[in-house]
Amino acid sequence: MPALAPLDERLLLAAIDLAQQARDHGNHPFGALLATASGEVLCEAENTVLTDRDVTRHAELNLVSTASRTLDADQLAAATLYTSTEPCAMCAGAVYWSRIPRVVYALGSDELTRLAGDGTEPTLHLGSRAVFAAGTPGVEVSGPHLPDRARAVHEGFWA
């Protein structure tokens, strides 16, 4: 994987910080943000699955829901979604339907499966690239990046 541009790295680190905040708030450690090409953060979200008692409240789905209600189509079509972990199939579908054209993620879904892999957490073995490849137009995906930083947020959580 090529090195991240400094702007992408800064925003991806911010998404990882959101994942830590989600964990600190009693939720699964996932965070996401949406930014313009110049790095202006348009919105951000944490995972709220446990506190909202709703299995669909993944960080990316929370983000897409907020962004779809508060931003116009042109803003969405020019933004990048930064996320602490590769979007699951459900979240990738939401990203696709929102028409956000680019996703940058830290921890890959394969690594997350290894971290949470005792079999008690449901896992769809379908990466975001496969979901996005099934649609037209496509979504550009960049990741994994900064996996050690992203992995640290998960350490001890899934045990």
Short mmCIF file of N, CA and C in Angstrom, two decimals:
data_model
loop_
_atom_site.label_atom_id
_atom_site.label_comp_id
_atom_site.label_asym_id
_atom_site.label_seq_id
_atom_site.Cartn_x
_atom_site.Cartn_y
_atom_site.Cartn_z
N MET A 1 0.86 -1.18 0.00
CA MET A 1 0.00 0.00 0.00
C MET A 1 0.90 1.23 0.00
N PRO A 2 0.65 2.17 -0.93
CA PRO A 2 1.48 3.39 -0.96
C PRO A 2 1.29 4.21 0.32
N ALA A 3 2.29 5.04 0.59
CA ALA A 3 2.23 5.90 1.77
C ALA A 3 1.05 6.87 1.66
N LEU A 4 0.53 7.19 2.82
CA LEU A 4 -0.56 8.17 2.88
C LEU A 4 -0.05 9.58 2.69
N ALA A 5 -0.84 10.41 2.02
CA ALA A 5 -0.55 11.83 1.97
C ALA A 5 -0.73 12.39 3.38
N PRO A 6 0.01 13.44 3.74
CA PRO A 6 -0.10 14.00 5.10
C PRO A 6 -1.54 14.35 5.50
N LEU A 7 -2.32 14.90 4.60
CA LEU A 7 -3.71 15.24 4.90
C LEU A 7 -4.52 13.98 5.22
N ASP A 8 -4.36 12.96 4.40
CA ASP A 8 -5.08 11.70 4.65
C ASP A 8 -4.66 11.09 5.98
N GLU A 9 -3.37 11.15 6.29
CA GLU A 9 -2.89 10.59 7.56
C GLU A 9 -3.51 11.32 8.75
N ARG A 10 -3.53 12.65 8.68
CA ARG A 10 -4.11 13.45 9.78
C ARG A 10 -5.57 13.09 9.99
N LEU A 11 -6.33 12.97 8.91
CA LEU A 11 -7.76 12.68 9.03
C LEU A 11 -8.00 11.24 9.46
N LEU A 12 -7.17 10.32 9.02
CA LEU A 12 -7.31 8.93 9.45
C LEU A 12 -6.98 8.79 10.93
N LEU A 13 -5.97 9.50 11.40
CA LEU A 13 -5.67 9.49 12.84
C LEU A 13 -6.84 10.06 13.64
N ALA A 14 -7.52 11.06 13.11
CA ALA A 14 -8.70 11.62 13.78
C ALA A 14 -9.82 10.57 13.85
N ALA A 15 -9.99 9.77 12.81
CA ALA A 15 -11.00 8.70 12.83
C ALA A 15 -10.64 7.65 13.88
N ILE A 16 -9.35 7.35 14.01
CA ILE A 16 -8.91 6.40 15.05
C ILE A 16 -9.18 6.98 16.43
N ASP A 17 -8.97 8.28 16.60
CA ASP A 17 -9.31 8.93 17.88
C ASP A 17 -10.80 8.81 18.18
N LEU A 18 -11.63 8.93 17.16
CA LEU A 18 -13.08 8.75 17.35
C LEU A 18 -13.39 7.32 17.78
N ALA A 19 -12.66 6.36 17.27
CA ALA A 19 -12.85 4.97 17.69
C ALA A 19 -12.53 4.82 19.18
N GLN A 20 -11.48 5.47 19.63
CA GLN A 20 -11.15 5.42 21.06
C GLN A 20 -12.26 6.08 21.89
N GLN A 21 -12.80 7.18 21.38
CA GLN A 21 -13.91 7.84 22.08
C GLN A 21 -15.12 6.92 22.17
N ALA A 22 -15.41 6.21 21.07
CA ALA A 22 -16.53 5.27 21.10
C ALA A 22 -16.31 4.22 22.18
N ARG A 23 -15.11 3.70 22.25
CA ARG A 23 -14.78 2.71 23.28
C ARG A 23 -14.92 3.32 24.67
N ASP A 24 -14.41 4.52 24.84
CA ASP A 24 -14.52 5.21 26.14
C ASP A 24 -15.98 5.45 26.53
N HIS A 25 -16.87 5.58 25.54
CA HIS A 25 -18.29 5.79 25.79
C HIS A 25 -19.07 4.48 25.95
N GLY A 26 -18.35 3.35 25.97
CA GLY A 26 -19.00 2.07 26.20
C GLY A 26 -19.46 1.35 24.96
N ASN A 27 -18.92 1.72 23.81
CA ASN A 27 -19.31 1.11 22.54
C ASN A 27 -18.16 0.37 21.90
N HIS A 28 -18.45 -0.29 20.80
CA HIS A 28 -17.40 -0.94 20.02
C HIS A 28 -16.45 0.13 19.50
N PRO A 29 -15.16 -0.17 19.39
CA PRO A 29 -14.15 0.84 19.05
C PRO A 29 -14.04 1.13 17.55
N PHE A 30 -15.00 1.89 17.05
CA PHE A 30 -15.01 2.29 15.64
C PHE A 30 -15.39 3.75 15.54
N GLY A 31 -14.70 4.47 14.64
CA GLY A 31 -15.01 5.88 14.41
C GLY A 31 -14.83 6.23 12.95
N ALA A 32 -15.54 7.26 12.50
CA ALA A 32 -15.47 7.68 11.10
C ALA A 32 -15.73 9.18 11.00
N LEU A 33 -15.18 9.77 9.94
CA LEU A 33 -15.45 11.18 9.67
C LEU A 33 -15.50 11.39 8.16
N LEU A 34 -16.14 12.47 7.77
CA LEU A 34 -16.27 12.84 6.38
C LEU A 34 -15.60 14.19 6.20
N ALA A 35 -14.75 14.31 5.16
CA ALA A 35 -14.00 15.55 4.97
C ALA A 35 -13.97 15.95 3.51
N THR A 36 -13.75 17.25 3.31
CA THR A 36 -13.58 17.79 1.96
C THR A 36 -12.17 17.47 1.47
N ALA A 37 -11.92 17.75 0.20
CA ALA A 37 -10.59 17.53 -0.38
C ALA A 37 -9.53 18.40 0.29
N SER A 38 -9.93 19.53 0.87
CA SER A 38 -8.97 20.41 1.55
C SER A 38 -8.80 20.04 3.03
N GLY A 39 -9.54 19.04 3.51
CA GLY A 39 -9.38 18.58 4.88
C GLY A 39 -10.38 19.13 5.87
N GLU A 40 -11.35 19.89 5.43
CA GLU A 40 -12.38 20.39 6.34
C GLU A 40 -13.29 19.23 6.75
N VAL A 41 -13.42 19.00 8.04
CA VAL A 41 -14.28 17.93 8.53
C VAL A 41 -15.73 18.39 8.46
N LEU A 42 -16.53 17.64 7.72
CA LEU A 42 -17.95 17.97 7.53
C LEU A 42 -18.82 17.36 8.62
N CYS A 43 -18.50 16.14 9.02
CA CYS A 43 -19.20 15.50 10.14
C CYS A 43 -18.38 14.30 10.60
N GLU A 44 -18.67 13.86 11.81
CA GLU A 44 -17.97 12.72 12.38
C GLU A 44 -18.96 11.89 13.19
N ALA A 45 -18.58 10.63 13.40
CA ALA A 45 -19.49 9.73 14.12
C ALA A 45 -18.70 8.61 14.80
N GLU A 46 -19.29 8.13 15.88
CA GLU A 46 -18.77 6.98 16.60
C GLU A 46 -19.73 5.82 16.43
N ASN A 47 -19.26 4.64 16.72
CA ASN A 47 -20.12 3.48 16.85
C ASN A 47 -20.97 3.68 18.10
N THR A 48 -22.28 3.40 18.01
CA THR A 48 -23.19 3.52 19.17
C THR A 48 -24.05 2.27 19.33
N VAL A 49 -23.55 1.14 18.86
CA VAL A 49 -24.31 -0.12 18.90
C VAL A 49 -24.78 -0.45 20.31
N LEU A 50 -23.89 -0.35 21.28
CA LEU A 50 -24.25 -0.77 22.65
C LEU A 50 -25.09 0.27 23.37
N THR A 51 -24.71 1.54 23.28
CA THR A 51 -25.47 2.56 24.02
C THR A 51 -26.83 2.83 23.40
N ASP A 52 -26.95 2.68 22.08
CA ASP A 52 -28.25 2.85 21.42
C ASP A 52 -29.06 1.55 21.38
N ARG A 53 -28.43 0.44 21.76
CA ARG A 53 -29.08 -0.88 21.70
C ARG A 53 -29.67 -1.13 20.31
N ASP A 54 -28.81 -0.87 19.30
CA ASP A 54 -29.22 -1.01 17.90
C ASP A 54 -28.02 -1.53 17.12
N VAL A 55 -28.12 -2.75 16.62
CA VAL A 55 -26.99 -3.40 15.94
C VAL A 55 -26.57 -2.69 14.65
N THR A 56 -27.38 -1.79 14.14
CA THR A 56 -27.04 -1.09 12.90
C THR A 56 -26.30 0.22 13.14
N ARG A 57 -26.04 0.57 14.35
CA ARG A 57 -25.43 1.87 14.64
C ARG A 57 -23.91 1.84 14.57
N HIS A 58 -23.40 1.29 13.47
CA HIS A 58 -21.96 1.33 13.21
C HIS A 58 -21.54 2.77 12.92
N ALA A 59 -20.28 3.08 13.13
CA ALA A 59 -19.80 4.45 12.95
C ALA A 59 -20.08 4.97 11.54
N GLU A 60 -19.79 4.15 10.53
CA GLU A 60 -19.98 4.61 9.16
C GLU A 60 -21.46 4.81 8.84
N LEU A 61 -22.31 3.95 9.35
CA LEU A 61 -23.75 4.11 9.11
C LEU A 61 -24.28 5.34 9.83
N ASN A 62 -23.82 5.57 11.05
CA ASN A 62 -24.18 6.81 11.75
C ASN A 62 -23.72 8.03 10.96
N LEU A 63 -22.52 7.96 10.42
CA LEU A 63 -21.97 9.08 9.65
C LEU A 63 -22.77 9.33 8.38
N VAL A 64 -23.02 8.28 7.61
CA VAL A 64 -23.76 8.44 6.36
C VAL A 64 -25.17 8.96 6.64
N SER A 65 -25.78 8.50 7.70
CA SER A 65 -27.12 8.96 8.06
C SER A 65 -27.11 10.46 8.35
N THR A 66 -26.18 10.90 9.17
CA THR A 66 -26.07 12.32 9.49
C THR A 66 -25.73 13.13 8.25
N ALA A 67 -24.74 12.68 7.49
CA ALA A 67 -24.30 13.41 6.31
C ALA A 67 -25.42 13.54 5.29
N SER A 68 -26.20 12.49 5.11
CA SER A 68 -27.29 12.52 4.13
C SER A 68 -28.38 13.52 4.51
N ARG A 69 -28.56 13.72 5.81
CA ARG A 69 -29.57 14.67 6.28
C ARG A 69 -29.08 16.11 6.30
N THR A 70 -27.75 16.31 6.41
CA THR A 70 -27.25 17.67 6.63
C THR A 70 -26.44 18.25 5.48
N LEU A 71 -26.01 17.42 4.55
CA LEU A 71 -25.19 17.90 3.43
C LEU A 71 -25.94 17.72 2.13
N ASP A 72 -25.59 18.50 1.12
CA ASP A 72 -26.24 18.32 -0.17
C ASP A 72 -25.48 17.29 -1.01
N ALA A 73 -26.08 16.89 -2.10
CA ALA A 73 -25.51 15.83 -2.94
C ALA A 73 -24.13 16.20 -3.47
N ASP A 74 -23.91 17.45 -3.81
CA ASP A 74 -22.60 17.87 -4.31
C ASP A 74 -21.52 17.73 -3.24
N GLN A 75 -21.86 18.07 -2.00
CA GLN A 75 -20.88 17.92 -0.92
C GLN A 75 -20.52 16.45 -0.71
N LEU A 76 -21.53 15.59 -0.71
CA LEU A 76 -21.27 14.16 -0.55
C LEU A 76 -20.41 13.63 -1.70
N ALA A 77 -20.70 14.06 -2.91
CA ALA A 77 -20.01 13.56 -4.09
C ALA A 77 -18.56 14.04 -4.19
N ALA A 78 -18.18 14.99 -3.35
CA ALA A 78 -16.81 15.52 -3.38
C ALA A 78 -16.03 15.18 -2.11
N ALA A 79 -16.61 14.39 -1.22
CA ALA A 79 -16.02 14.12 0.09
C ALA A 79 -15.30 12.78 0.14
N THR A 80 -14.49 12.63 1.18
CA THR A 80 -13.83 11.36 1.48
C THR A 80 -14.25 10.93 2.87
N LEU A 81 -14.58 9.65 3.02
CA LEU A 81 -14.90 9.07 4.31
C LEU A 81 -13.64 8.41 4.86
N TYR A 82 -13.24 8.80 6.06
CA TYR A 82 -12.10 8.22 6.76
C TYR A 82 -12.65 7.39 7.91
N THR A 83 -12.17 6.15 8.02
CA THR A 83 -12.71 5.28 9.04
C THR A 83 -11.61 4.44 9.69
N SER A 84 -11.78 4.21 10.97
CA SER A 84 -10.77 3.50 11.74
C SER A 84 -10.61 2.05 11.31
N THR A 85 -11.65 1.48 10.73
CA THR A 85 -11.64 0.07 10.32
C THR A 85 -12.40 -0.04 9.01
N GLU A 86 -11.99 -0.96 8.17
CA GLU A 86 -12.65 -1.16 6.88
C GLU A 86 -14.15 -1.33 7.07
N PRO A 87 -14.96 -0.63 6.29
CA PRO A 87 -16.41 -0.76 6.43
C PRO A 87 -16.89 -2.18 6.18
N CYS A 88 -17.84 -2.61 6.99
CA CYS A 88 -18.48 -3.91 6.78
C CYS A 88 -19.39 -3.80 5.55
N ALA A 89 -19.96 -4.92 5.15
CA ALA A 89 -20.83 -4.93 3.97
C ALA A 89 -22.02 -3.98 4.13
N MET A 90 -22.62 -3.93 5.33
CA MET A 90 -23.76 -3.04 5.56
C MET A 90 -23.35 -1.58 5.39
N CYS A 91 -22.22 -1.22 5.99
CA CYS A 91 -21.76 0.16 5.92
C CYS A 91 -21.27 0.51 4.53
N ALA A 92 -20.62 -0.43 3.85
CA ALA A 92 -20.17 -0.18 2.49
C ALA A 92 -21.38 0.10 1.59
N GLY A 93 -22.46 -0.63 1.80
CA GLY A 93 -23.68 -0.37 1.03
C GLY A 93 -24.20 1.03 1.28
N ALA A 94 -24.19 1.48 2.53
CA ALA A 94 -24.65 2.83 2.84
C ALA A 94 -23.74 3.88 2.20
N VAL A 95 -22.44 3.65 2.25
CA VAL A 95 -21.50 4.57 1.62
C VAL A 95 -21.78 4.64 0.12
N TYR A 96 -21.96 3.49 -0.50
CA TYR A 96 -22.24 3.45 -1.93
C TYR A 96 -23.50 4.26 -2.26
N TRP A 97 -24.59 3.99 -1.54
CA TRP A 97 -25.85 4.67 -1.84
C TRP A 97 -25.78 6.17 -1.56
N SER A 98 -24.90 6.60 -0.67
CA SER A 98 -24.75 8.03 -0.39
C SER A 98 -23.98 8.76 -1.48
N ARG A 99 -23.30 7.99 -2.33
CA ARG A 99 -22.48 8.50 -3.43
C ARG A 99 -21.20 9.17 -2.96
N ILE A 100 -20.75 8.84 -1.77
CA ILE A 100 -19.42 9.27 -1.32
C ILE A 100 -18.42 8.49 -2.18
N PRO A 101 -17.52 9.19 -2.88
CA PRO A 101 -16.71 8.50 -3.88
C PRO A 101 -15.41 7.88 -3.39
N ARG A 102 -15.03 8.14 -2.13
CA ARG A 102 -13.71 7.68 -1.68
C ARG A 102 -13.76 7.30 -0.21
N VAL A 103 -13.12 6.17 0.12
CA VAL A 103 -13.01 5.68 1.49
C VAL A 103 -11.54 5.41 1.79
N VAL A 104 -11.07 5.89 2.94
CA VAL A 104 -9.73 5.61 3.43
C VAL A 104 -9.90 4.96 4.79
N TYR A 105 -9.30 3.78 4.97
CA TYR A 105 -9.47 3.08 6.25
C TYR A 105 -8.14 2.65 6.84
N ALA A 106 -8.15 2.44 8.15
CA ALA A 106 -6.94 2.05 8.88
C ALA A 106 -6.83 0.53 8.97
N LEU A 107 -7.60 -0.09 9.81
CA LEU A 107 -7.50 -1.54 10.08
C LEU A 107 -8.35 -2.31 9.08
N GLY A 108 -7.77 -3.34 8.48
CA GLY A 108 -8.51 -4.17 7.54
C GLY A 108 -9.49 -5.10 8.23
N SER A 109 -10.54 -5.47 7.53
CA SER A 109 -11.55 -6.38 8.11
C SER A 109 -10.96 -7.74 8.44
N ASP A 110 -9.97 -8.19 7.68
CA ASP A 110 -9.33 -9.47 7.99
C ASP A 110 -8.61 -9.41 9.34
N GLU A 111 -7.94 -8.30 9.62
CA GLU A 111 -7.27 -8.13 10.90
C GLU A 111 -8.29 -8.01 12.04
N LEU A 112 -9.38 -7.31 11.80
CA LEU A 112 -10.43 -7.22 12.82
C LEU A 112 -10.98 -8.60 13.15
N THR A 113 -11.17 -9.42 12.14
CA THR A 113 -11.66 -10.79 12.37
C THR A 113 -10.69 -11.55 13.26
N ARG A 114 -9.39 -11.37 13.04
CA ARG A 114 -8.40 -12.04 13.90
C ARG A 114 -8.48 -11.53 15.34
N LEU A 115 -8.69 -10.23 15.50
CA LEU A 115 -8.76 -9.66 16.85
C LEU A 115 -10.01 -10.09 17.60
N ALA A 116 -11.13 -10.16 16.90
CA ALA A 116 -12.42 -10.47 17.53
C ALA A 116 -12.85 -11.90 17.24
N GLY A 117 -11.92 -12.71 16.76
CA GLY A 117 -12.24 -13.99 16.16
C GLY A 117 -12.51 -15.17 17.06
N ASP A 118 -13.11 -14.99 18.21
CA ASP A 118 -13.44 -16.16 19.02
C ASP A 118 -14.75 -16.80 18.59
N GLY A 119 -15.37 -16.26 17.56
CA GLY A 119 -16.60 -16.85 17.03
C GLY A 119 -17.87 -16.30 17.63
N THR A 120 -17.79 -15.45 18.64
CA THR A 120 -19.01 -14.93 19.26
C THR A 120 -19.55 -13.70 18.54
N GLU A 121 -18.69 -12.98 17.82
CA GLU A 121 -19.12 -11.80 17.07
C GLU A 121 -19.48 -12.22 15.65
N PRO A 122 -20.66 -11.85 15.15
CA PRO A 122 -20.99 -12.19 13.77
C PRO A 122 -20.06 -11.47 12.80
N THR A 123 -19.65 -12.17 11.77
CA THR A 123 -18.72 -11.61 10.80
C THR A 123 -19.14 -12.00 9.40
N LEU A 124 -19.31 -11.01 8.53
CA LEU A 124 -19.51 -11.25 7.10
C LEU A 124 -18.14 -11.17 6.44
N HIS A 125 -17.70 -12.23 5.82
CA HIS A 125 -16.40 -12.23 5.17
C HIS A 125 -16.56 -11.69 3.75
N LEU A 126 -16.87 -10.41 3.68
CA LEU A 126 -17.09 -9.72 2.42
C LEU A 126 -16.50 -8.32 2.56
N GLY A 127 -15.32 -8.12 2.00
CA GLY A 127 -14.64 -6.85 2.13
C GLY A 127 -15.35 -5.72 1.40
N SER A 128 -15.04 -4.52 1.79
CA SER A 128 -15.70 -3.35 1.20
C SER A 128 -15.40 -3.24 -0.30
N ARG A 129 -14.21 -3.62 -0.71
CA ARG A 129 -13.89 -3.53 -2.14
C ARG A 129 -14.83 -4.39 -2.98
N ALA A 130 -15.18 -5.56 -2.45
CA ALA A 130 -16.10 -6.45 -3.18
C ALA A 130 -17.48 -5.82 -3.28
N VAL A 131 -17.93 -5.20 -2.21
CA VAL A 131 -19.24 -4.53 -2.23
C VAL A 131 -19.22 -3.39 -3.24
N PHE A 132 -18.19 -2.54 -3.16
CA PHE A 132 -18.12 -1.39 -4.06
C PHE A 132 -17.96 -1.82 -5.52
N ALA A 133 -17.25 -2.91 -5.76
CA ALA A 133 -17.03 -3.37 -7.13
C ALA A 133 -18.32 -3.83 -7.80
N ALA A 134 -19.33 -4.16 -7.00
CA ALA A 134 -20.61 -4.61 -7.54
C ALA A 134 -21.49 -3.45 -8.01
N GLY A 135 -21.06 -2.22 -7.75
CA GLY A 135 -21.87 -1.06 -8.11
C GLY A 135 -21.22 -0.20 -9.18
N THR A 136 -22.04 0.63 -9.79
CA THR A 136 -21.58 1.61 -10.76
C THR A 136 -22.24 2.94 -10.41
N PRO A 137 -21.52 4.01 -10.21
CA PRO A 137 -20.07 4.11 -10.33
C PRO A 137 -19.37 3.47 -9.14
N GLY A 138 -18.09 3.26 -9.28
CA GLY A 138 -17.31 2.64 -8.22
C GLY A 138 -16.97 3.62 -7.11
N VAL A 139 -16.43 3.08 -6.04
CA VAL A 139 -15.94 3.87 -4.91
C VAL A 139 -14.46 3.56 -4.78
N GLU A 140 -13.64 4.60 -4.74
CA GLU A 140 -12.20 4.42 -4.56
C GLU A 140 -11.93 4.03 -3.11
N VAL A 141 -11.13 3.01 -2.90
CA VAL A 141 -10.82 2.53 -1.55
C VAL A 141 -9.31 2.54 -1.35
N SER A 142 -8.88 3.07 -0.22
CA SER A 142 -7.47 3.09 0.13
C SER A 142 -7.31 2.55 1.55
N GLY A 143 -6.57 1.49 1.70
CA GLY A 143 -6.33 0.91 3.01
C GLY A 143 -5.91 -0.53 2.86
N PRO A 144 -5.44 -1.13 3.87
CA PRO A 144 -5.28 -0.59 5.23
C PRO A 144 -4.07 0.34 5.35
N HIS A 145 -4.21 1.30 6.24
CA HIS A 145 -3.15 2.24 6.59
C HIS A 145 -3.11 2.36 8.11
N LEU A 146 -1.95 2.59 8.66
CA LEU A 146 -1.77 2.80 10.11
C LEU A 146 -2.38 1.67 10.94
N PRO A 147 -2.22 0.41 10.52
CA PRO A 147 -2.88 -0.68 11.23
C PRO A 147 -2.45 -0.81 12.69
N ASP A 148 -1.20 -0.51 13.00
CA ASP A 148 -0.77 -0.62 14.40
C ASP A 148 -1.51 0.36 15.29
N ARG A 149 -1.68 1.59 14.80
CA ARG A 149 -2.42 2.59 15.58
C ARG A 149 -3.88 2.18 15.75
N ALA A 150 -4.47 1.68 14.67
CA ALA A 150 -5.88 1.27 14.72
C ALA A 150 -6.06 0.03 15.59
N ARG A 151 -5.13 -0.91 15.51
CA ARG A 151 -5.20 -2.15 16.30
C ARG A 151 -5.16 -1.85 17.80
N ALA A 152 -4.37 -0.85 18.18
CA ALA A 152 -4.21 -0.51 19.60
C ALA A 152 -5.55 -0.16 20.25
N VAL A 153 -6.46 0.44 19.51
CA VAL A 153 -7.78 0.81 20.06
C VAL A 153 -8.60 -0.44 20.39
N HIS A 154 -8.34 -1.53 19.66
CA HIS A 154 -9.08 -2.77 19.86
C HIS A 154 -8.49 -3.69 20.92
N GLU A 155 -7.23 -3.49 21.27
CA GLU A 155 -6.55 -4.40 22.18
C GLU A 155 -7.30 -4.52 23.50
N GLY A 156 -7.59 -5.77 23.85
CA GLY A 156 -8.30 -6.06 25.09
C GLY A 156 -9.79 -5.88 25.04
N PHE A 157 -10.32 -5.30 23.98
CA PHE A 157 -11.76 -5.06 23.91
C PHE A 157 -12.55 -6.34 23.64
N TRP A 158 -12.09 -7.16 22.73
CA TRP A 158 -12.85 -8.32 22.26
C TRP A 158 -12.61 -9.56 23.11
N ALA A 159 -11.80 -9.45 24.14
CA ALA A 159 -11.47 -10.62 24.99
C ALA A 159 -12.62 -10.95 25.93
#
